[in-house]
Structure formats: C-alpha cells, structure tokens
Amino acid sequence: MTQIEVASITPCPAPEGADAPEANVVLVDPQDETEAGLLADGVFPIDGTGAWSGTLTVPAGAAPGGYLLFAACFPNADLDSELYFLYQPNIFTVTPTGGVAPAPPAPPVQFSPDFAG
C-alpha cells in the first residue's frame, strides 16, 4: 500500500451558493474503463480560498504501470451537483514491489596481466 498526498496548486474557489464544496480525486487505469479500473479515490473539503488537500491510498496489489490522476471541484456532495472546475489529468506511475529495479552488474574489466619479474 502506498499513500499519495494530493493538493490543489491552482485553487478552485466555490461559486456563490455552494454549501459544502469538495474536490473529488480519482486514480484510474486508462486501459480499463470499467469500475475495476478505479485504483483509488478521495473526496476532500475545499476551504474558503479554494484550496484542498488529502491522501489517496494505492492498494498493495496495484499492477505496475501508468495511471491517470483526475481532480474536479463540485459545489456540494449532491449527486446531481455539476463540477465547476476540472484540473488537467496527471500521470502517476506505479512501480513494481520493491521500487526501482537494481542496475545490472558492471561488465568485467578486461586487461592483460604482466608477470615480468
């Protein structure tokens, strides 16, 4: 399991009349448009300046590869609420368990020994 800290760099101040603005953030597999392609998601409150932040949890069994991170701002938690700000998607790479693969061993040094003596 890996924790990803997410936060607004560009704020999304709520429009007038918004009673509980929130940012919805999802991490999805771009190759799988089904519900199974959703790797992680979170809903985070938006403060008065339009800033938001939180943590997404990537499951331990996530397959290595490139995933897309989407974020959008909504005026409230109502399912009929329409987004008022959509961030550009970002790529997030899941690496194999154990992190980056070690570098291959260095090639042996080739030389001719001199046994004069």
JSON list of N, CA, C and O in Angstrom, two decimals, residues 45-101:
[
{"chain": "A", "resi": 45, "resn": "PRO", "atom": "N", "xyz": [-12.61, 18.32, 1.39]},
{"chain": "A", "resi": 45, "resn": "PRO", "atom": "CA", "xyz": [-13.29, 19.62, 1.50]},
{"chain": "A", "resi": 45, "resn": "PRO", "atom": "C", "xyz": [-12.43, 20.74, 0.93]},
{"chain": "A", "resi": 45, "resn": "PRO", "atom": "O", "xyz": [-11.20, 20.71, 1.00]},
{"chain": "A", "resi": 46, "resn": "ILE", "atom": "N", "xyz": [-13.11, 21.72, 0.36]},
{"chain": "A", "resi": 46, "resn": "ILE", "atom": "CA", "xyz": [-12.44, 22.91, -0.21]},
{"chain": "A", "resi": 46, "resn": "ILE", "atom": "C", "xyz": [-12.63, 24.05, 0.78]},
{"chain": "A", "resi": 46, "resn": "ILE", "atom": "O", "xyz": [-13.75, 24.33, 1.21]},
{"chain": "A", "resi": 47, "resn": "ASP", "atom": "N", "xyz": [-11.52, 24.73, 1.14]},
{"chain": "A", "resi": 47, "resn": "ASP", "atom": "CA", "xyz": [-11.64, 25.83, 2.10]},
{"chain": "A", "resi": 47, "resn": "ASP", "atom": "C", "xyz": [-12.08, 27.12, 1.40]},
{"chain": "A", "resi": 47, "resn": "ASP", "atom": "O", "xyz": [-12.31, 27.14, 0.19]},
{"chain": "A", "resi": 48, "resn": "GLY", "atom": "N", "xyz": [-12.20, 28.20, 2.16]},
{"chain": "A", "resi": 48, "resn": "GLY", "atom": "CA", "xyz": [-12.70, 29.48, 1.64]},
{"chain": "A", "resi": 48, "resn": "GLY", "atom": "C", "xyz": [-11.84, 30.10, 0.55]},
{"chain": "A", "resi": 48, "resn": "GLY", "atom": "O", "xyz": [-12.31, 30.92, -0.23]},
{"chain": "A", "resi": 49, "resn": "THR", "atom": "N", "xyz": [-10.56, 29.69, 0.47]},
{"chain": "A", "resi": 49, "resn": "THR", "atom": "CA", "xyz": [-9.68, 30.24, -0.57]},
{"chain": "A", "resi": 49, "resn": "THR", "atom": "C", "xyz": [-9.68, 29.37, -1.83]},
{"chain": "A", "resi": 49, "resn": "THR", "atom": "O", "xyz": [-9.06, 29.73, -2.82]},
{"chain": "A", "resi": 50, "resn": "GLY", "atom": "N", "xyz": [-10.35, 28.22, -1.75]},
{"chain": "A", "resi": 50, "resn": "GLY", "atom": "CA", "xyz": [-10.38, 27.30, -2.88]},
{"chain": "A", "resi": 50, "resn": "GLY", "atom": "C", "xyz": [-9.33, 26.22, -2.80]},
{"chain": "A", "resi": 50, "resn": "GLY", "atom": "O", "xyz": [-9.20, 25.40, -3.71]},
{"chain": "A", "resi": 51, "resn": "ALA", "atom": "N", "xyz": [-8.58, 26.17, -1.69]},
{"chain": "A", "resi": 51, "resn": "ALA", "atom": "CA", "xyz": [-7.54, 25.15, -1.53]},
{"chain": "A", "resi": 51, "resn": "ALA", "atom": "C", "xyz": [-8.14, 23.86, -0.96]},
{"chain": "A", "resi": 51, "resn": "ALA", "atom": "O", "xyz": [-9.11, 23.89, -0.21]},
{"chain": "A", "resi": 52, "resn": "TRP", "atom": "N", "xyz": [-7.53, 22.75, -1.30]},
{"chain": "A", "resi": 52, "resn": "TRP", "atom": "CA", "xyz": [-7.92, 21.45, -0.78]},
{"chain": "A", "resi": 52, "resn": "TRP", "atom": "C", "xyz": [-6.70, 20.55, -0.76]},
{"chain": "A", "resi": 52, "resn": "TRP", "atom": "O", "xyz": [-5.72, 20.78, -1.46]},
{"chain": "A", "resi": 53, "resn": "SER", "atom": "N", "xyz": [-6.73, 19.51, 0.07]},
{"chain": "A", "resi": 53, "resn": "SER", "atom": "CA", "xyz": [-5.64, 18.53, 0.12]},
{"chain": "A", "resi": 53, "resn": "SER", "atom": "C", "xyz": [-6.13, 17.27, 0.80]},
{"chain": "A", "resi": 53, "resn": "SER", "atom": "O", "xyz": [-7.16, 17.28, 1.49]},
{"chain": "A", "resi": 54, "resn": "GLY", "atom": "N", "xyz": [-5.41, 16.19, 0.60]},
{"chain": "A", "resi": 54, "resn": "GLY", "atom": "CA", "xyz": [-5.76, 14.92, 1.22]},
{"chain": "A", "resi": 54, "resn": "GLY", "atom": "C", "xyz": [-4.82, 13.82, 0.79]},
{"chain": "A", "resi": 54, "resn": "GLY", "atom": "O", "xyz": [-3.80, 14.07, 0.15]},
{"chain": "A", "resi": 55, "resn": "THR", "atom": "N", "xyz": [-5.18, 12.60, 1.13]},
{"chain": "A", "resi": 55, "resn": "THR", "atom": "CA", "xyz": [-4.34, 11.44, 0.86]},
{"chain": "A", "resi": 55, "resn": "THR", "atom": "C", "xyz": [-5.15, 10.37, 0.13]},
{"chain": "A", "resi": 55, "resn": "THR", "atom": "O", "xyz": [-6.26, 10.05, 0.54]},
{"chain": "A", "resi": 56, "resn": "LEU", "atom": "N", "xyz": [-4.57, 9.84, -0.94]},
{"chain": "A", "resi": 56, "resn": "LEU", "atom": "CA", "xyz": [-5.14, 8.69, -1.63]},
{"chain": "A", "resi": 56, "resn": "LEU", "atom": "C", "xyz": [-4.30, 7.46, -1.26]},
{"chain": "A", "resi": 56, "resn": "LEU", "atom": "O", "xyz": [-3.09, 7.57, -1.09]},
{"chain": "A", "resi": 57, "resn": "THR", "atom": "N", "xyz": [-4.95, 6.33, -1.16]},
{"chain": "A", "resi": 57, "resn": "THR", "atom": "CA", "xyz": [-4.25, 5.08, -0.84]},
{"chain": "A", "resi": 57, "resn": "THR", "atom": "C", "xyz": [-4.26, 4.18, -2.06]},
{"chain": "A", "resi": 57, "resn": "THR", "atom": "O", "xyz": [-5.32, 3.79, -2.54]},
{"chain": "A", "resi": 58, "resn": "VAL", "atom": "N", "xyz": [-3.07, 3.86, -2.56]},
{"chain": "A", "resi": 58, "resn": "VAL", "atom": "CA", "xyz": [-2.93, 2.93, -3.68]},
{"chain": "A", "resi": 58, "resn": "VAL", "atom": "C", "xyz": [-2.79, 1.54, -3.08]},
{"chain": "A", "resi": 58, "resn": "VAL", "atom": "O", "xyz": [-1.92, 1.30, -2.25]},
{"chain": "A", "resi": 59, "resn": "PRO", "atom": "N", "xyz": [-3.66, 0.61, -3.47]},
{"chain": "A", "resi": 59, "resn": "PRO", "atom": "CA", "xyz": [-3.59, -0.73, -2.88]},
{"chain": "A", "resi": 59, "resn": "PRO", "atom": "C", "xyz": [-2.27, -1.44, -3.18]},
{"chain": "A", "resi": 59, "resn": "PRO", "atom": "O", "xyz": [-1.66, -1.22, -4.23]},
{"chain": "A", "resi": 60, "resn": "ALA", "atom": "N", "xyz": [-1.86, -2.30, -2.26]},
{"chain": "A", "resi": 60, "resn": "ALA", "atom": "CA", "xyz": [-0.59, -3.02, -2.40]},
{"chain": "A", "resi": 60, "resn": "ALA", "atom": "C", "xyz": [-0.55, -3.88, -3.66]},
{"chain": "A", "resi": 60, "resn": "ALA", "atom": "O", "xyz": [0.50, -4.07, -4.25]},
{"chain": "A", "resi": 61, "resn": "GLY", "atom": "N", "xyz": [-1.67, -4.40, -4.10]},
{"chain": "A", "resi": 61, "resn": "GLY", "atom": "CA", "xyz": [-1.69, -5.28, -5.27]},
{"chain": "A", "resi": 61, "resn": "GLY", "atom": "C", "xyz": [-1.80, -4.56, -6.60]},
{"chain": "A", "resi": 61, "resn": "GLY", "atom": "O", "xyz": [-2.01, -5.21, -7.63]},
{"chain": "A", "resi": 62, "resn": "ALA", "atom": "N", "xyz": [-1.65, -3.24, -6.61]},
{"chain": "A", "resi": 62, "resn": "ALA", "atom": "CA", "xyz": [-1.79, -2.49, -7.87]},
{"chain": "A", "resi": 62, "resn": "ALA", "atom": "C", "xyz": [-0.72, -2.94, -8.87]},
{"chain": "A", "resi": 62, "resn": "ALA", "atom": "O", "xyz": [0.45, -3.06, -8.53]},
{"chain": "A", "resi": 63, "resn": "ALA", "atom": "N", "xyz": [-1.15, -3.18, -10.10]},
{"chain": "A", "resi": 63, "resn": "ALA", "atom": "CA", "xyz": [-0.22, -3.59, -11.15]},
{"chain": "A", "resi": 63, "resn": "ALA", "atom": "C", "xyz": [0.69, -2.43, -11.52]},
{"chain": "A", "resi": 63, "resn": "ALA", "atom": "O", "xyz": [0.25, -1.29, -11.59]},
{"chain": "A", "resi": 64, "resn": "PRO", "atom": "N", "xyz": [1.97, -2.70, -11.75]},
{"chain": "A", "resi": 64, "resn": "PRO", "atom": "CA", "xyz": [2.88, -1.64, -12.19]},
{"chain": "A", "resi": 64, "resn": "PRO", "atom": "C", "xyz": [2.40, -1.05, -13.52]},
{"chain": "A", "resi": 64, "resn": "PRO", "atom": "O", "xyz": [1.84, -1.76, -14.35]},
{"chain": "A", "resi": 65, "resn": "GLY", "atom": "N", "xyz": [2.61, 0.25, -13.68]},
{"chain": "A", "resi": 65, "resn": "GLY", "atom": "CA", "xyz": [2.24, 0.90, -14.93]},
{"chain": "A", "resi": 65, "resn": "GLY", "atom": "C", "xyz": [1.79, 2.32, -14.72]},
{"chain": "A", "resi": 65, "resn": "GLY", "atom": "O", "xyz": [1.82, 2.85, -13.61]},
{"chain": "A", "resi": 66, "resn": "GLY", "atom": "N", "xyz": [1.37, 2.96, -15.80]},
{"chain": "A", "resi": 66, "resn": "GLY", "atom": "CA", "xyz": [0.93, 4.34, -15.77]},
{"chain": "A", "resi": 66, "resn": "GLY", "atom": "C", "xyz": [-0.56, 4.45, -15.51]},
{"chain": "A", "resi": 66, "resn": "GLY", "atom": "O", "xyz": [-1.37, 3.75, -16.12]},
{"chain": "A", "resi": 67, "resn": "TYR", "atom": "N", "xyz": [-0.93, 5.33, -14.59]},
{"chain": "A", "resi": 67, "resn": "TYR", "atom": "CA", "xyz": [-2.32, 5.58, -14.24]},
{"chain": "A", "resi": 67, "resn": "TYR", "atom": "C", "xyz": [-2.57, 7.08, -14.39]},
{"chain": "A", "resi": 67, "resn": "TYR", "atom": "O", "xyz": [-1.63, 7.88, -14.39]},
{"chain": "A", "resi": 68, "resn": "LEU", "atom": "N", "xyz": [-3.83, 7.45, -14.54]},
{"chain": "A", "resi": 68, "resn": "LEU", "atom": "CA", "xyz": [-4.19, 8.87, -14.66]},
{"chain": "A", "resi": 68, "resn": "LEU", "atom": "C", "xyz": [-4.83, 9.36, -13.37]},
{"chain": "A", "resi": 68, "resn": "LEU", "atom": "O", "xyz": [-5.71, 8.69, -12.81]},
{"chain": "A", "resi": 69, "resn": "LEU", "atom": "N", "xyz": [-4.39, 10.52, -12.94]},
{"chain": "A", "resi": 69, "resn": "LEU", "atom": "CA", "xyz": [-4.92, 11.16, -11.74]},
{"chain": "A", "resi": 69, "resn": "LEU", "atom": "C", "xyz": [-5.79, 12.33, -12.19]},
{"chain": "A", "resi": 69, "resn": "LEU", "atom": "O", "xyz": [-5.31, 13.24, -12.87]},
{"chain": "A", "resi": 70, "resn": "PHE", "atom": "N", "xyz": [-7.08, 12.26, -11.86]},
{"chain": "A", "resi": 70, "resn": "PHE", "atom": "CA", "xyz": [-8.04, 13.31, -12.21]},
{"chain": "A", "resi": 70, "resn": "PHE", "atom": "C", "xyz": [-8.53, 14.00, -10.95]},
{"chain": "A", "resi": 70, "resn": "PHE", "atom": "O", "xyz": [-8.71, 13.34, -9.92]},
{"chain": "A", "resi": 71, "resn": "ALA", "atom": "N", "xyz": [-8.79, 15.30, -11.03]},
{"chain": "A", "resi": 71, "resn": "ALA", "atom": "CA", "xyz": [-9.38, 16.03, -9.91]},
{"chain": "A", "resi": 71, "resn": "ALA", "atom": "C", "xyz": [-10.39, 17.04, -10.47]},
{"chain": "A", "resi": 71, "resn": "ALA", "atom": "O", "xyz": [-10.16, 17.65, -11.51]},
{"chain": "A", "resi": 72, "resn": "ALA", "atom": "N", "xyz": [-11.50, 17.18, -9.75]},
{"chain": "A", "resi": 72, "resn": "ALA", "atom": "CA", "xyz": [-12.55, 18.12, -10.14]},
{"chain": "A", "resi": 72, "resn": "ALA", "atom": "C", "xyz": [-13.17, 18.71, -8.88]},
{"chain": "A", "resi": 72, "resn": "ALA", "atom": "O", "xyz": [-13.21, 18.06, -7.83]},
{"chain": "A", "resi": 73, "resn": "CYS", "atom": "N", "xyz": [-13.68, 19.93, -8.99]},
{"chain": "A", "resi": 73, "resn": "CYS", "atom": "CA", "xyz": [-14.31, 20.61, -7.86]},
{"chain": "A", "resi": 73, "resn": "CYS", "atom": "C", "xyz": [-15.82, 20.69, -8.08]},
{"chain": "A", "resi": 73, "resn": "CYS", "atom": "O", "xyz": [-16.28, 21.00, -9.18]},
{"chain": "A", "resi": 74, "resn": "PHE", "atom": "N", "xyz": [-16.55, 20.41, -7.00]},
{"chain": "A", "resi": 74, "resn": "PHE", "atom": "CA", "xyz": [-18.02, 20.42, -7.02]},
{"chain": "A", "resi": 74, "resn": "PHE", "atom": "C", "xyz": [-18.53, 21.35, -5.93]},
{"chain": "A", "resi": 74, "resn": "PHE", "atom": "O", "xyz": [-17.91, 21.46, -4.87]},
{"chain": "A", "resi": 75, "resn": "PRO", "atom": "N", "xyz": [-19.69, 22.00, -6.14]},
{"chain": "A", "resi": 75, "resn": "PRO", "atom": "CA", "xyz": [-20.21, 22.94, -5.14]},
{"chain": "A", "resi": 75, "resn": "PRO", "atom": "C", "xyz": [-20.74, 22.26, -3.88]},
{"chain": "A", "resi": 75, "resn": "PRO", "atom": "O", "xyz": [-20.81, 22.87, -2.82]},
{"chain": "A", "resi": 76, "resn": "ASN", "atom": "N", "xyz": [-21.13, 20.97, -3.98]},
{"chain": "A", "resi": 76, "resn": "ASN", "atom": "CA", "xyz": [-21.61, 20.23, -2.80]},
{"chain": "A", "resi": 76, "resn": "ASN", "atom": "C", "xyz": [-21.58, 18.74, -3.10]},
{"chain": "A", "resi": 76, "resn": "ASN", "atom": "O", "xyz": [-21.25, 18.33, -4.20]},
{"chain": "A", "resi": 77, "resn": "ALA", "atom": "N", "xyz": [-21.96, 17.94, -2.10]},
{"chain": "A", "resi": 77, "resn": "ALA", "atom": "CA", "xyz": [-21.88, 16.49, -2.23]},
{"chain": "A", "resi": 77, "resn": "ALA", "atom": "C", "xyz": [-23.09, 15.87, -2.94]},
{"chain": "A", "resi": 77, "resn": "ALA", "atom": "O", "xyz": [-23.13, 14.67, -3.13]},
{"chain": "A", "resi": 78, "resn": "ASP", "atom": "N", "xyz": [-24.04, 16.68, -3.34]},
{"chain": "A", "resi": 78, "resn": "ASP", "atom": "CA", "xyz": [-25.23, 16.18, -4.03]},
{"chain": "A", "resi": 78, "resn": "ASP", "atom": "C", "xyz": [-24.82, 15.46, -5.30]},
{"chain": "A", "resi": 78, "resn": "ASP", "atom": "O", "xyz": [-24.01, 15.95, -6.08]},
{"chain": "A", "resi": 79, "resn": "LEU", "atom": "N", "xyz": [-25.36, 14.28, -5.53]},
{"chain": "A", "resi": 79, "resn": "LEU", "atom": "CA", "xyz": [-25.02, 13.50, -6.72]},
{"chain": "A", "resi": 79, "resn": "LEU", "atom": "C", "xyz": [-25.38, 14.22, -8.02]},
{"chain": "A", "resi": 79, "resn": "LEU", "atom": "O", "xyz": [-24.83, 13.93, -9.07]},
{"chain": "A", "resi": 80, "resn": "ASP", "atom": "N", "xyz": [-26.32, 15.15, -7.96]},
{"chain": "A", "resi": 80, "resn": "ASP", "atom": "CA", "xyz": [-26.71, 15.90, -9.15]},
{"chain": "A", "resi": 80, "resn": "ASP", "atom": "C", "xyz": [-25.86, 17.16, -9.34]},
{"chain": "A", "resi": 80, "resn": "ASP", "atom": "O", "xyz": [-26.05, 17.90, -10.30]},
{"chain": "A", "resi": 81, "resn": "SER", "atom": "N", "xyz": [-24.95, 17.39, -8.42]},
{"chain": "A", "resi": 81, "resn": "SER", "atom": "CA", "xyz": [-24.09, 18.57, -8.48]},
{"chain": "A", "resi": 81, "resn": "SER", "atom": "C", "xyz": [-23.18, 18.49, -9.71]},
{"chain": "A", "resi": 81, "resn": "SER", "atom": "O", "xyz": [-22.60, 17.46, -10.00]},
{"chain": "A", "resi": 82, "resn": "GLU", "atom": "N", "xyz": [-23.06, 19.61, -10.44]},
{"chain": "A", "resi": 82, "resn": "GLU", "atom": "CA", "xyz": [-22.20, 19.64, -11.62]},
{"chain": "A", "resi": 82, "resn": "GLU", "atom": "C", "xyz": [-20.87, 20.28, -11.25]},
{"chain": "A", "resi": 82, "resn": "GLU", "atom": "O", "xyz": [-20.82, 21.25, -10.52]},
{"chain": "A", "resi": 83, "resn": "LEU", "atom": "N", "xyz": [-19.80, 19.72, -11.79]},
{"chain": "A", "resi": 83, "resn": "LEU", "atom": "CA", "xyz": [-18.47, 20.26, -11.49]},
{"chain": "A", "resi": 83, "resn": "LEU", "atom": "C", "xyz": [-18.36, 21.69, -12.00]},
{"chain": "A", "resi": 83, "resn": "LEU", "atom": "O", "xyz": [-19.00, 22.06, -12.98]},
{"chain": "A", "resi": 84, "resn": "TYR", "atom": "N", "xyz": [-17.56, 22.48, -11.29]},
{"chain": "A", "resi": 84, "resn": "TYR", "atom": "CA", "xyz": [-17.34, 23.85, -11.73]},
{"chain": "A", "resi": 84, "resn": "TYR", "atom": "C", "xyz": [-15.87, 24.11, -12.07]},
{"chain": "A", "resi": 84, "resn": "TYR", "atom": "O", "xyz": [-15.51, 25.17, -12.57]},
{"chain": "A", "resi": 85, "resn": "PHE", "atom": "N", "xyz": [-15.01, 23.13, -11.78]},
{"chain": "A", "resi": 85, "resn": "PHE", "atom": "CA", "xyz": [-13.60, 23.28, -12.12]},
{"chain": "A", "resi": 85, "resn": "PHE", "atom": "C", "xyz": [-13.02, 21.88, -12.34]},
{"chain": "A", "resi": 85, "resn": "PHE", "atom": "O", "xyz": [-13.21, 20.99, -11.51]},
{"chain": "A", "resi": 86, "resn": "LEU", "atom": "N", "xyz": [-12.31, 21.71, -13.47]},
{"chain": "A", "resi": 86, "resn": "LEU", "atom": "CA", "xyz": [-11.69, 20.43, -13.79]},
{"chain": "A", "resi": 86, "resn": "LEU", "atom": "C", "xyz": [-10.21, 20.66, -14.01]},
{"chain": "A", "resi": 86, "resn": "LEU", "atom": "O", "xyz": [-9.81, 21.48, -14.84]},
{"chain": "A", "resi": 87, "resn": "TYR", "atom": "N", "xyz": [-9.38, 19.93, -13.26]},
{"chain": "A", "resi": 87, "resn": "TYR", "atom": "CA", "xyz": [-7.93, 20.02, -13.41]},
{"chain": "A", "resi": 87, "resn": "TYR", "atom": "C", "xyz": [-7.47, 19.17, -14.58]},
{"chain": "A", "resi": 87, "resn": "TYR", "atom": "O", "xyz": [-8.12, 18.18, -14.94]},
{"chain": "A", "resi": 88, "resn": "GLN", "atom": "N", "xyz": [-6.33, 19.53, -15.16]},
{"chain": "A", "resi": 88, "resn": "GLN", "atom": "CA", "xyz": [-5.72, 18.70, -16.20]},
{"chain": "A", "resi": 88, "resn": "GLN", "atom": "C", "xyz": [-5.28, 17.38, -15.57]},
{"chain": "A", "resi": 88, "resn": "GLN", "atom": "O", "xyz": [-4.74, 17.37, -14.46]},
{"chain": "A", "resi": 89, "resn": "PRO", "atom": "N", "xyz": [-5.52, 16.26, -16.22]},
{"chain": "A", "resi": 89, "resn": "PRO", "atom": "CA", "xyz": [-5.07, 14.98, -15.64]},
{"chain": "A", "resi": 89, "resn": "PRO", "atom": "C", "xyz": [-3.55, 14.92, -15.58]},
{"chain": "A", "resi": 89, "resn": "PRO", "atom": "O", "xyz": [-2.85, 15.53, -16.39]},
{"chain": "A", "resi": 90, "resn": "ASN", "atom": "N", "xyz": [-3.05, 14.16, -14.61]},
{"chain": "A", "resi": 90, "resn": "ASN", "atom": "CA", "xyz": [-1.62, 13.93, -14.45]},
{"chain": "A", "resi": 90, "resn": "ASN", "atom": "C", "xyz": [-1.36, 12.43, -14.50]},
{"chain": "A", "resi": 90, "resn": "ASN", "atom": "O", "xyz": [-2.20, 11.63, -14.10]},
{"chain": "A", "resi": 91, "resn": "ILE", "atom": "N", "xyz": [-0.17, 12.07, -14.94]},
{"chain": "A", "resi": 91, "resn": "ILE", "atom": "CA", "xyz": [0.22, 10.66, -14.97]},
{"chain": "A", "resi": 91, "resn": "ILE", "atom": "C", "xyz": [0.90, 10.31, -13.65]},
{"chain": "A", "resi": 91, "resn": "ILE", "atom": "O", "xyz": [1.74, 11.06, -13.15]},
{"chain": "A", "resi": 92, "resn": "PHE", "atom": "N", "xyz": [0.51, 9.17, -13.11]},
{"chain": "A", "resi": 92, "resn": "PHE", "atom": "CA", "xyz": [1.13, 8.64, -11.89]},
{"chain": "A", "resi": 92, "resn": "PHE", "atom": "C", "xyz": [1.60, 7.23, -12.22]},
{"chain": "A", "resi": 92, "resn": "PHE", "atom": "O", "xyz": [0.84, 6.42, -12.74]},
{"chain": "A", "resi": 93, "resn": "THR", "atom": "N", "xyz": [2.87, 6.94, -11.94]},
{"chain": "A", "resi": 93, "resn": "THR", "atom": "CA", "xyz": [3.42, 5.64, -12.27]},
{"chain": "A", "resi": 93, "resn": "THR", "atom": "C", "xyz": [3.53, 4.76, -11.03]},
{"chain": "A", "resi": 93, "resn": "THR", "atom": "O", "xyz": [4.14, 5.17, -10.03]},
{"chain": "A", "resi": 94, "resn": "VAL", "atom": "N", "xyz": [2.94, 3.59, -11.11]},
{"chain": "A", "resi": 94, "resn": "VAL", "atom": "CA", "xyz": [3.07, 2.59, -10.05]},
{"chain": "A", "resi": 94, "resn": "VAL", "atom": "C", "xyz": [4.26, 1.72, -10.44]},
{"chain": "A", "resi": 94, "resn": "VAL", "atom": "O", "xyz": [4.31, 1.18, -11.54]},
{"chain": "A", "resi": 95, "resn": "THR", "atom": "N", "xyz": [5.23, 1.61, -9.53]},
{"chain": "A", "resi": 95, "resn": "THR", "atom": "CA", "xyz": [6.42, 0.80, -9.79]},
{"chain": "A", "resi": 95, "resn": "THR", "atom": "C", "xyz": [6.25, -0.58, -9.16]},
{"chain": "A", "resi": 95, "resn": "THR", "atom": "O", "xyz": [5.43, -0.77, -8.26]},
{"chain": "A", "resi": 96, "resn": "PRO", "atom": "N", "xyz": [7.04, -1.55, -9.62]},
{"chain": "A", "resi": 96, "resn": "PRO", "atom": "CA", "xyz": [6.95, -2.89, -9.04]},
{"chain": "A", "resi": 96, "resn": "PRO", "atom": "C", "xyz": [7.28, -2.87, -7.55]},
{"chain": "A", "resi": 96, "resn": "PRO", "atom": "O", "xyz": [7.98, -1.99, -7.07]},
{"chain": "A", "resi": 97, "resn": "THR", "atom": "N", "xyz": [6.78, -3.88, -6.82]},
{"chain": "A", "resi": 97, "resn": "THR", "atom": "CA", "xyz": [7.09, -4.01, -5.41]},
{"chain": "A", "resi": 97, "resn": "THR", "atom": "C", "xyz": [8.60, -4.00, -5.23]},
{"chain": "A", "resi": 97, "resn": "THR", "atom": "O", "xyz": [9.32, -4.64, -5.97]},
{"chain": "A", "resi": 98, "resn": "GLY", "atom": "N", "xyz": [9.05, -3.24, -4.26]},
{"chain": "A", "resi": 98, "resn": "GLY", "atom": "CA", "xyz": [10.50, -3.15, -4.04]},
{"chain": "A", "resi": 98, "resn": "GLY", "atom": "C", "xyz": [11.09, -1.92, -4.71]},
{"chain": "A", "resi": 98, "resn": "GLY", "atom": "O", "xyz": [12.27, -1.66, -4.60]},
{"chain": "A", "resi": 99, "resn": "GLY", "atom": "N", "xyz": [10.26, -1.16, -5.41]},
{"chain": "A", "resi": 99, "resn": "GLY", "atom": "CA", "xyz": [10.74, 0.08, -6.02]},
{"chain": "A", "resi": 99, "resn": "GLY", "atom": "C", "xyz": [11.40, -0.17, -7.37]},
{"chain": "A", "resi": 99, "resn": "GLY", "atom": "O", "xyz": [11.08, -1.11, -8.07]},
{"chain": "A", "resi": 100, "resn": "VAL", "atom": "N", "xyz": [12.36, 0.64, -7.67]},
{"chain": "A", "resi": 100, "resn": "VAL", "atom": "CA", "xyz": [13.05, 0.59, -8.96]},
{"chain": "A", "resi": 100, "resn": "VAL", "atom": "C", "xyz": [13.97, -0.62, -8.99]},
{"chain": "A", "resi": 100, "resn": "VAL", "atom": "O", "xyz": [14.65, -0.93, -8.02]},
{"chain": "A", "resi": 101, "resn": "ALA", "atom": "N", "xyz": [13.99, -1.30, -10.11]},
{"chain": "A", "resi": 101, "resn": "ALA", "atom": "CA", "xyz": [14.86, -2.47, -10.27]},
{"chain": "A", "resi": 101, "resn": "ALA", "atom": "C", "xyz": [16.32, -2.06, -10.15]},
{"chain": "A", "resi": 101, "resn": "ALA", "atom": "O", "xyz": [16.71, -0.98, -10.60]}
]
